[in-house]
PDB file of C-alpha atoms in Angstrom:
ATOM      1  CA  UNK A  35       3.758   0.544   5.686  1.00 84.00           C
ATOM      2  CA  UNK A  36       1.299  -2.065   6.878  1.00 89.00           C
ATOM      3  CA  UNK A  37      -2.450  -1.643   6.629  1.00 91.00           C
ATOM      4  CA  UNK A  38      -4.098  -4.003   9.111  1.00 91.00           C
ATOM      5  CA  UNK A  39      -7.858  -4.453   9.630  1.00 88.00           C
ATOM      6  CA  UNK A  40      -9.373  -3.811  13.064  1.00 86.00           C
ATOM      7  CA  UNK A  41     -11.307  -7.075  13.037  1.00 87.00           C
ATOM      8  CA  UNK A  42      -9.257 -10.251  13.216  1.00 88.00           C
ATOM      9  CA  UNK A  43      -9.419 -12.149   9.948  1.00 88.00           C
ATOM     10  CA  UNK A  44      -6.898 -14.797   9.003  1.00 89.00           C
ATOM     11  CA  UNK A  45      -7.763 -14.584   5.303  1.00 91.00           C
ATOM     12  CA  UNK A  46      -8.279 -11.499   3.124  1.00 93.00           C
ATOM     13  CA  UNK A  47     -11.034 -13.268   1.180  1.00 90.00           C
ATOM     14  CA  UNK A  48     -13.177 -13.538   4.328  1.00 88.00           C
ATOM     15  CA  UNK A  49     -13.369  -9.736   4.630  1.00 91.00           C
ATOM     16  CA  UNK A  50     -16.889  -8.287   4.610  1.00 91.00           C
ATOM     17  CA  UNK A  51     -17.922  -6.013   1.689  1.00 92.00           C
ATOM     18  CA  UNK A  52     -18.432  -2.960   3.937  1.00 91.00           C
ATOM     19  CA  UNK A  53     -14.913  -3.490   5.329  1.00 92.00           C
ATOM     20  CA  UNK A  54     -13.511  -3.605   1.792  1.00 92.00           C
ATOM     21  CA  UNK A  55     -15.099  -0.220   1.085  1.00 92.00           C
ATOM     22  CA  UNK A  56     -13.369   1.227   4.161  1.00 92.00           C
ATOM     23  CA  UNK A  57     -10.102  -0.433   3.144  1.00 93.00           C
ATOM     24  CA  UNK A  58     -10.342   1.107  -0.322  1.00 93.00           C
ATOM     25  CA  UNK A  59     -10.693   4.561   1.240  1.00 93.00           C
ATOM     26  CA  UNK A  60      -7.646   4.008   3.476  1.00 92.00           C
ATOM     27  CA  UNK A  61      -5.552   2.840   0.513  1.00 94.00           C
ATOM     28  CA  UNK A  62      -6.741   5.786  -1.595  1.00 93.00           C
ATOM     29  CA  UNK A  63      -5.796   8.234   1.153  1.00 90.00           C
ATOM     30  CA  UNK A  64      -2.346   6.708   1.690  1.00 90.00           C
ATOM     31  CA  UNK A  65      -1.589   6.588  -2.046  1.00 92.00           C
ATOM     32  CA  UNK A  66      -2.717  10.194  -2.435  1.00 91.00           C
ATOM     33  CA  UNK A  67      -0.394  11.303   0.375  1.00 89.00           C
ATOM     34  CA  UNK A  68       2.456   9.285  -1.136  1.00 88.00           C
ATOM     35  CA  UNK A  69       1.758  10.844  -4.550  1.00 89.00           C
ATOM     36  CA  UNK A  70       1.895  14.390  -3.193  1.00 86.00           C
ATOM     37  CA  UNK A  71       4.539  13.927  -0.517  1.00 84.00           C
ATOM     38  CA  UNK A  72       6.950  11.615  -2.341  1.00 84.00           C
ATOM     39  CA  UNK A  73       6.537  12.943  -5.890  1.00 85.00           C
ATOM     40  CA  UNK A  74       4.532  10.028  -7.318  1.00 89.00           C
ATOM     41  CA  UNK A  75       6.859   7.132  -6.432  1.00 88.00           C
ATOM     42  CA  UNK A  76       6.677   3.626  -7.825  1.00 88.00           C
ATOM     43  CA  UNK A  77       5.398   1.269  -5.147  1.00 90.00           C
ATOM     44  CA  UNK A  78       4.581  -2.340  -4.419  1.00 89.00           C
ATOM     45  CA  UNK A  79       1.343  -3.372  -2.732  1.00 93.00           C
ATOM     46  CA  UNK A  80       1.284  -6.906  -1.339  1.00 92.00           C
ATOM     47  CA  UNK A  81      -1.648  -8.635   0.356  1.00 94.00           C
ATOM     48  CA  UNK A  82      -0.294 -11.025   2.990  1.00 93.00           C
ATOM     49  CA  UNK A  83      -2.933 -13.673   3.628  1.00 92.00           C
ATOM     50  CA  UNK A  84      -3.425 -17.423   3.902  1.00 91.00           C
ATOM     51  CA  UNK A  85      -5.724 -19.657   1.837  1.00 86.00           C
ATOM     52  CA  UNK A  86      -9.381 -19.687   2.901  1.00 81.00           C
ATOM     53  CA  UNK A  87      -9.302 -23.409   3.712  1.00 85.00           C
ATOM     54  CA  UNK A  88      -6.089 -23.232   5.776  1.00 86.00           C
ATOM     55  CA  UNK A  89      -7.118 -23.973   9.357  1.00 80.00           C
ATOM     56  CA  UNK A  90      -3.595 -24.655  10.635  1.00 86.00           C
ATOM     57  CA  UNK A  91      -2.849 -20.972  11.327  1.00 86.00           C
ATOM     58  CA  UNK A  92      -5.929 -19.590  13.155  1.00 84.00           C
ATOM     59  CA  UNK A  93      -3.969 -16.710  14.701  1.00 88.00           C
ATOM     60  CA  UNK A  94      -2.610 -15.338  11.422  1.00 90.00           C
ATOM     61  CA  UNK A  95      -3.928 -11.825  10.741  1.00 92.00           C
ATOM     62  CA  UNK A  96      -3.929 -10.701   7.100  1.00 93.00           C
ATOM     63  CA  UNK A  97      -2.470  -7.320   6.209  1.00 94.00           C
ATOM     64  CA  UNK A  98      -1.435  -5.200   3.246  1.00 94.00           C
ATOM     65  CA  UNK A  99       2.171  -4.167   2.852  1.00 90.00           C
ATOM     66  CA  UNK A 100       2.599  -0.916   0.909  1.00 88.00           C
ATOM     67  CA  UNK A 101       6.211  -0.186  -0.053  1.00 85.00           C
ATOM     68  CA  UNK A 102       7.118   3.033  -1.905  1.00 86.00           C
ATOM     69  CA  UNK A 103      10.293   2.758  -3.974  1.00 83.00           C
ATOM     70  CA  UNK A 104      12.078   5.958  -3.017  1.00 79.00           C
ATOM     71  CA  UNK A 105      15.726   4.920  -2.942  1.00 77.00           C
ATOM     72  CA  UNK A 106      18.082   3.441  -5.483  1.00 78.00           C
ATOM     73  CA  UNK A 107      19.698   0.061  -5.150  1.00 75.00           C
ATOM     74  CA  UNK A 108      23.403   0.207  -4.311  1.00 79.00           C
ATOM     75  CA  UNK A 109      26.119  -2.290  -3.392  1.00 83.00           C
ATOM     76  CA  UNK A 110      24.487  -3.927  -0.380  1.00 80.00           C
ATOM     77  CA  UNK A 111      21.087  -4.259  -2.054  1.00 79.00           C
ATOM     78  CA  UNK A 112      22.532  -5.527  -5.324  1.00 79.00           C
ATOM     79  CA  UNK A 113      24.869  -7.976  -3.605  1.00 84.00           C
ATOM     80  CA  UNK A 114      22.487  -9.373  -1.006  1.00 84.00           C
ATOM     81  CA  UNK A 115      19.068  -9.041  -2.596  1.00 77.00           C
ATOM     82  CA  UNK A 116      17.893  -7.275   0.593  1.00 78.00           C
ATOM     83  CA  UNK A 117      16.722  -3.681   0.855  1.00 76.00           C
ATOM     84  CA  UNK A 118      17.630  -1.138   3.512  1.00 76.00           C
ATOM     85  CA  UNK A 119      15.023   1.288   4.830  1.00 74.00           C
ATOM     86  CA  UNK A 120      16.982   4.259   6.154  1.00 76.00           C
ATOM     87  CA  UNK A 121      13.901   6.107   7.444  1.00 77.00           C
ATOM     88  CA  UNK A 122      12.722   5.219  10.972  1.00 83.00           C
ATOM     89  CA  UNK A 123       9.037   4.194  11.046  1.00 82.00           C
ATOM     90  CA  UNK A 124       8.179   7.052  13.424  1.00 88.00           C
ATOM     91  CA  UNK A 125       9.449   9.600  10.889  1.00 85.00           C
ATOM     92  CA  UNK A 126       7.621   7.902   8.024  1.00 80.00           C
ATOM     93  CA  UNK A 127       4.362   7.908  10.030  1.00 81.00           C
ATOM     94  CA  UNK A 128       4.796  11.593  10.914  1.00 85.00           C
ATOM     95  CA  UNK A 129       5.474  12.398   7.251  1.00 81.00           C
ATOM     96  CA  UNK A 130       2.252  10.687   6.134  1.00 79.00           C
ATOM     97  CA  UNK A 131       0.223  12.286   8.948  1.00 82.00           C
ATOM     98  CA  UNK A 132       1.536  15.748   8.045  1.00 84.00           C
ATOM     99  CA  UNK A 133       1.096  15.340   4.268  1.00 78.00           C
ATOM    100  CA  UNK A 134      -2.005  17.057   2.900  1.00 73.00           C
ATOM    101  CA  UNK A 135      -4.730  14.449   2.472  1.00 68.00           C
ATOM    102  CA  UNK A 136      -6.337  16.227  -0.471  1.00 60.00           C
ATOM    103  CA  UNK A 137      -9.978  17.120  -0.637  1.00 43.00           C
ATOM    104  CA  UNK A 138     -12.218  14.277  -1.691  1.00 43.00           C
ATOM    105  CA  UNK A 139     -11.148  12.179  -4.617  1.00 44.00           C
ATOM    106  CA  UNK A 140      -7.828  12.416  -6.435  1.00 43.00           C
ATOM    107  CA  UNK A 141      -7.849  14.688  -9.429  1.00 43.00           C
ATOM    108  CA  UNK A 142      -8.444  12.771 -12.681  1.00 39.00           C
ATOM    109  CA  UNK A 143      -4.944  13.688 -13.871  1.00 38.00           C
ATOM    110  CA  UNK A 144      -3.498  11.698 -10.945  1.00 39.00           C
ATOM    111  CA  UNK A 145      -5.474   8.535 -11.581  1.00 38.00           C
ATOM    112  CA  UNK A 146      -4.340   5.784 -13.973  1.00 39.00           C
ATOM    113  CA  UNK A 147      -6.536   5.312 -17.009  1.00 38.00           C
ATOM    114  CA  UNK A 148      -6.892   2.003 -18.864  1.00 39.00           C
ATOM    115  CA  UNK A 149      -6.593   2.100 -22.642  1.00 39.00           C
ATOM    116  CA  UNK A 150      -8.127  -0.348 -25.094  1.00 42.00           C
ATOM    117  CA  UNK A 151      -4.791  -2.204 -25.115  1.00 45.00           C
ATOM    118  CA  UNK A 152      -5.059  -2.646 -21.343  1.00 43.00           C
ATOM    119  CA  UNK A 153      -2.000  -0.497 -20.626  1.00 41.00           C
ATOM    120  CA  UNK A 154      -2.152   1.963 -17.731  1.00 40.00           C
ATOM    121  CA  UNK A 155      -1.448   5.565 -18.752  1.00 38.00           C
ATOM    122  CA  UNK A 156      -1.821   8.975 -17.179  1.00 37.00           C
ATOM    123  CA  UNK A 157      -4.336  11.337 -18.691  1.00 35.00           C
TER     124      UNK A 157
END
């Protein structure tokens, strides 16, 4: 899944604070739906951006790539280093739209908690 801002920005670090607050809410909502709908999958979240001082790519638009890990690696993936997504994007979008968004914030039991050792744990 890609999360793309409405306003064109070539670099994530040029995003306005009020836009970051909205982005945080979108990410929270998507992760909550993934938690409930996909049984708390592992996932990767990647911010695709360019350096602030890079002026050679003015048309680049930063985005966040959110990739739930819901399938196991098999022969093709292990042999090629590439991953296959067997779910069409239209079905994935419908699944997220139809998943219950939850009311308000995630329950504390669903949120990671930092310990004094800096390790993330579930309460």
